[in-house]
Structures are given as C-alpha cells and as structure tokens.
Tab-separated table of C-alpha atoms in Angstrom:
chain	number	residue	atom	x	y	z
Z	1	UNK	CA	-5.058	19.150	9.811
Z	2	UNK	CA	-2.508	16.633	8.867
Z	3	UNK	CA	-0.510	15.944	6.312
Z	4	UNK	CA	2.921	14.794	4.406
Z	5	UNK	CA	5.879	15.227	3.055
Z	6	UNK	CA	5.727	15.790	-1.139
Z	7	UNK	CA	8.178	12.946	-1.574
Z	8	UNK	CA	9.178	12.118	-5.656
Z	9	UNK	CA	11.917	9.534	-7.051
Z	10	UNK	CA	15.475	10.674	-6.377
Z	11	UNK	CA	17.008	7.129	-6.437
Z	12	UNK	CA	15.177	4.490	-8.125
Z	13	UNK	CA	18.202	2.852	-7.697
Z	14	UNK	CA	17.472	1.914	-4.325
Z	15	UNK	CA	15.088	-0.351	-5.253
Z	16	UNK	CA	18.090	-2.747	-6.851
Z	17	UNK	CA	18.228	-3.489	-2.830
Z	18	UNK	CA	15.009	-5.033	-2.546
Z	19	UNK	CA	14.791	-6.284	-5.784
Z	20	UNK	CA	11.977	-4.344	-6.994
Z	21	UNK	CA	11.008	-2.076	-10.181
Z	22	UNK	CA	9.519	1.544	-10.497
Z	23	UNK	CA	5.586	1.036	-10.804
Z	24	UNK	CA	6.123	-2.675	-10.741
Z	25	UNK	CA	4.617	-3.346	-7.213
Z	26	UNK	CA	2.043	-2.431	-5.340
Z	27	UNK	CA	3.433	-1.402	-1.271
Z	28	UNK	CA	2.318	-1.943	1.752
Z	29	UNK	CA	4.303	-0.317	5.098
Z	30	UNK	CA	2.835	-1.792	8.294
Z	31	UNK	CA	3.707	-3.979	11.356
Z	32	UNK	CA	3.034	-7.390	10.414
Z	33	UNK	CA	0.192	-7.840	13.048
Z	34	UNK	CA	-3.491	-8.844	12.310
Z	35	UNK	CA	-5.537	-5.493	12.994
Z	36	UNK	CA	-3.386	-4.057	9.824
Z	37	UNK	CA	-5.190	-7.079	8.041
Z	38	UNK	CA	-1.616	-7.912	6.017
Z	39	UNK	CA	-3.159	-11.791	5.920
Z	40	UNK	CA	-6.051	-10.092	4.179
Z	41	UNK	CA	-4.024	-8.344	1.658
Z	42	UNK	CA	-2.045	-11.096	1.338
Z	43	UNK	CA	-4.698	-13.592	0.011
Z	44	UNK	CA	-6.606	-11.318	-2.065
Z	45	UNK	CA	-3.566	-10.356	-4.085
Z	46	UNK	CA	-2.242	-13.741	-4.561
Z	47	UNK	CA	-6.272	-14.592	-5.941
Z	48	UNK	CA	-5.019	-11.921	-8.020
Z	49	UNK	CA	-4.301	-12.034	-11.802
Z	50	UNK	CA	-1.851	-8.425	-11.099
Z	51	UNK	CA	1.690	-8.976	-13.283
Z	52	UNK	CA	3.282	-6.971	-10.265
Z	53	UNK	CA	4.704	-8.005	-6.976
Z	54	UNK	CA	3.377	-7.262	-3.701
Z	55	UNK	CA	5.900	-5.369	-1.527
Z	56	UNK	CA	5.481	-5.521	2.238
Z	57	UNK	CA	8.013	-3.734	4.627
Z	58	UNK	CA	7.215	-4.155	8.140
Z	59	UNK	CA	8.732	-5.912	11.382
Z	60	UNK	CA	7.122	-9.115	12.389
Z	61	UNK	CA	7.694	-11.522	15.126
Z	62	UNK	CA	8.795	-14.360	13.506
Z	63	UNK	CA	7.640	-17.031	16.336
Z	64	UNK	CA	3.825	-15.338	16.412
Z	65	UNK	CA	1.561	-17.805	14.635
Z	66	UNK	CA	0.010	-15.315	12.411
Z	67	UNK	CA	3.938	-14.199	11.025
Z	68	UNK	CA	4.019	-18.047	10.383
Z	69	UNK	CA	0.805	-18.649	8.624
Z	70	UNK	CA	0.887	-15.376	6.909
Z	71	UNK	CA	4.589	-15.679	5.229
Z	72	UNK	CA	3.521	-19.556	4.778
Z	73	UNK	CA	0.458	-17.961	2.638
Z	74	UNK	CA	2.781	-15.450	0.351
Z	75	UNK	CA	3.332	-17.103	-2.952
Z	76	UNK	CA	6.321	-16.235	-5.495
Z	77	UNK	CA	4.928	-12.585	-6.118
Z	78	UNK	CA	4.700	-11.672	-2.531
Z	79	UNK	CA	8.344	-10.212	-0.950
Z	80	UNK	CA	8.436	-9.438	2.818
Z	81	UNK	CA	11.447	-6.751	2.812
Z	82	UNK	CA	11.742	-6.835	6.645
Z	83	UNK	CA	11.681	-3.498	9.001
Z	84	UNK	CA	13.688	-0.731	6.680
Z	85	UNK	CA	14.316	2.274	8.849
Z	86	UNK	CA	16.311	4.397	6.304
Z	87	UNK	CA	13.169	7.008	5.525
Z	88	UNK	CA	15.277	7.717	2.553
Z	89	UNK	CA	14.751	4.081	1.881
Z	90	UNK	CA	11.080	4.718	2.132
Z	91	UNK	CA	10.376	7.672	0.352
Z	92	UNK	CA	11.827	5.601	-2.365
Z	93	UNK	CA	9.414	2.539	-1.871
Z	94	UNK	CA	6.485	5.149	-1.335
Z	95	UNK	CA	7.844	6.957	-4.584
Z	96	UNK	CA	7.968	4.867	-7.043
Z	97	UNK	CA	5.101	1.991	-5.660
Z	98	UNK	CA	1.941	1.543	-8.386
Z	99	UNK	CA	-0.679	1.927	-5.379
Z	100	UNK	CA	-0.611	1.269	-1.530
Z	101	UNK	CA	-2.459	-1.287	0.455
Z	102	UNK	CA	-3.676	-0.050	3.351
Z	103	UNK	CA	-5.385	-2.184	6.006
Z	104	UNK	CA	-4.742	-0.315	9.650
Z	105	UNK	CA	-8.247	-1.251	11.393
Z	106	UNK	CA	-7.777	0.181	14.459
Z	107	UNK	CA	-7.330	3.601	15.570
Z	108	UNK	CA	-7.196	7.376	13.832
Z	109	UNK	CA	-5.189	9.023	11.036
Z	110	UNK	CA	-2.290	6.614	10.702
Z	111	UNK	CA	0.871	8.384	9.052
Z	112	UNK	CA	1.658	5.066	6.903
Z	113	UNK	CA	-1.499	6.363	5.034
Z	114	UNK	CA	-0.774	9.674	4.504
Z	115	UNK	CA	3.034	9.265	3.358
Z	116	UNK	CA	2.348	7.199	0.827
Z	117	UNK	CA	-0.433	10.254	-0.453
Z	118	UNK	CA	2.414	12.783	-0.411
Z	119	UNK	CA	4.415	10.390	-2.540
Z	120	UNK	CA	1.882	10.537	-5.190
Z	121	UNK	CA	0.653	6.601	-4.735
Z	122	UNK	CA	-2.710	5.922	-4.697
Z	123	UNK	CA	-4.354	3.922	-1.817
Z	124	UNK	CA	-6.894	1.254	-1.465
Z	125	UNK	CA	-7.674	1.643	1.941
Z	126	UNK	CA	-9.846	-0.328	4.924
Z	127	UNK	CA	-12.981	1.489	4.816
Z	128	UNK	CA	-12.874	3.161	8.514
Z	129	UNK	CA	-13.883	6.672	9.264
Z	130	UNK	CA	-10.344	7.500	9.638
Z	131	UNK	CA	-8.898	6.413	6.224
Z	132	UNK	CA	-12.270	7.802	4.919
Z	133	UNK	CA	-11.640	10.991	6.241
Z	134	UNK	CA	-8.045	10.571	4.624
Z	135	UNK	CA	-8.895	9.817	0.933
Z	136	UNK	CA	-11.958	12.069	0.850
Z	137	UNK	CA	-11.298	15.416	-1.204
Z	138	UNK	CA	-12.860	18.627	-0.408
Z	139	UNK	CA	-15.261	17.872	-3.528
Z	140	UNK	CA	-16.353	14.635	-1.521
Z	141	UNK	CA	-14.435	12.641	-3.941
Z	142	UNK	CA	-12.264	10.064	-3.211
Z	143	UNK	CA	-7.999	9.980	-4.444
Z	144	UNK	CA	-7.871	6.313	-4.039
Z	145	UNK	CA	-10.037	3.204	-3.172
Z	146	UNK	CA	-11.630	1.724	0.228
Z	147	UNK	CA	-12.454	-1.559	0.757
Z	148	UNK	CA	-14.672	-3.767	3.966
Z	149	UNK	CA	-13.183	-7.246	2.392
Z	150	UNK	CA	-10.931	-9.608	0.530
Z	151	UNK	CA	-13.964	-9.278	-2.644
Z	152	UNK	CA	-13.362	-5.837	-2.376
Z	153	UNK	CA	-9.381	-5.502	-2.461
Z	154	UNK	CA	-9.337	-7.803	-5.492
Z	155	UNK	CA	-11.771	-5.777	-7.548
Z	156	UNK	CA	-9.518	-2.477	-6.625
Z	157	UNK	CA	-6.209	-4.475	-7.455
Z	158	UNK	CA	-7.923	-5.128	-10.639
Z	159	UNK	CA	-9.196	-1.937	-11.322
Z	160	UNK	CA	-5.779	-0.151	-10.702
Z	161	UNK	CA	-4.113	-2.793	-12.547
Z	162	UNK	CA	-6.358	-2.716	-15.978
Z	163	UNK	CA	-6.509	1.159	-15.940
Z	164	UNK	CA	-3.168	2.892	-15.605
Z	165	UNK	CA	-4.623	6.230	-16.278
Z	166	UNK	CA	-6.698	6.033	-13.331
Z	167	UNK	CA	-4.348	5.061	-11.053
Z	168	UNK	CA	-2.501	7.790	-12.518
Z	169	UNK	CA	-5.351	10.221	-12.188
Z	170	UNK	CA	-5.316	9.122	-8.342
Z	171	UNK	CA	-1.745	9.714	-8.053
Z	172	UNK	CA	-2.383	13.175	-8.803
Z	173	UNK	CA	-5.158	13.738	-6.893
Z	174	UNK	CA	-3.341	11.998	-3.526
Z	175	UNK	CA	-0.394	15.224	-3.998
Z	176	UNK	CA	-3.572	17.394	-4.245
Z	177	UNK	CA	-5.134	16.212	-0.966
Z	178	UNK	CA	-1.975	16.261	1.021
C-alpha cells in the first residue's frame, strides 16, 4: 500500500514568502509540462468566480512553448512560485492549501497526490484509475473530487468554494485514507 506523511501547519509563516494566506488558495505541485494538464487547470480556474488564488509550484522550462502560452494564460489570481525544494516549504503549502488540483495523466500512484492527502487537503483529481484508486475509501466513497475536463474542474472549484464544510469534511476524510 502507499501512503504519506500526516503533515499539519507548523509555520504559516512561511507562506509570507510566497505571498499567500492559510486556506486562501487552492495548490497545485507538478512539473509544468502538458500531461499534468496545468494549462487545463489554469483556464478553468481563471473561468472561475473562486475569491482565492491559484498556487502552482513546479519547475518549467521557460523557452518550451507551452511554459510560454501557459504563464501568458494566468491572470492576476494565478502565482507560479517556481521549483521550491525545501519539503519543509511544502508541507507548509500542502498544509495550509483550501484543496489540491491534481492533473498527472500519465502513469500510477503519483506521490504529489498522496502528500497533499496526508496534509489534510482535499483533491480534485484527473479521473484515471490511478488517482481513482487514490481518493476511493474503503466504503467506495470518494475524500475529494475527479474530474475528465475543464466543465468538470470548474463545477468542483465551485463546489469546494460555496461549501466550506465539505471541503472540510474531505479534509478529514483525506487524513483517514492515508
């Protein structure tokens, strides 16, 4: 089986260095290539009417064409924080995020899924077997949300968004399935 760390706030403080608020932004933690479908994310939260700022902390080439057009994309609310390798750093982001965006399309259990679980942040996750298998409690239900398209990412952003207590309630349940 796999797992996480149970990760909680230690130092909120840390996000003064990205210029970022507890529950104030919803994270994503990926390379900045197109099968983790960032663009995607990208777009559907800036269709978004969220009051929160979309976080994204990830290394990118800067002269690829899809860096270009995606950062070219990102309106006032989106912040690219660059590669952080302080896991300190991290488990702060992860900590004190409102929900993660997940979009890995390729490949198995990805650990930037799972981390953010043990933090206690829900997920809305690309609907693959994988993540599936991920959010999927032994009761078959799920402790966060998948998506197959931008449609579906904006309805989760605004679910999360106009119901605190659920994404609270997935919070929880994320710390229960890791």
């Amino acid at each position: 089986e796999y797992g996480a760390d149970l990760v909680q706030p230690e130092h909120p403080e840390v996000l003064d260095l990205y210029g970022l608020r507890p529950r104030q932004y919803f994270f994503i933690a990926a390379r900045l290539i197109a099968s983790n479908q960032i663009a995607l994310l990208v777009d559907a939260f800036n269709k978004s009417n969220s009051k929160r700022i979309q976080a994204i902390a990830g290394g990118g080439h800067g002269n690829s064409l899809y860096y270009q057009q995606m950062c070219a994309r990102a309106g006032d609310r989106v912040k690219f924080l660059g590669l952080i390798s302080d896991q300190s750093h991290m488990n702060e982001l992860y900590a004190n995020a409102y929900a993660y965006l997940h979009g890995a399309s390729l490949g198995g259990v990805n650990s930037a899924l799972l981390r953010p679980l043990g933090a206690g942040c829900p997920a809305l996750a690309y609907d693959t077997p994988f993540n599936r298998e991920v959010l999927q409690m032994a009761d078959g239900s799920l402790c966060g949300r998948l998506w197959r398209n931008e449609e579906e990412v904006g309805r989760g952003l605004a679910e999360l968004e106009g119901d605190p207590s659920l994404a609270d309630r997935l919070a929880q349940a994320s710390v229960l399935q890791i």
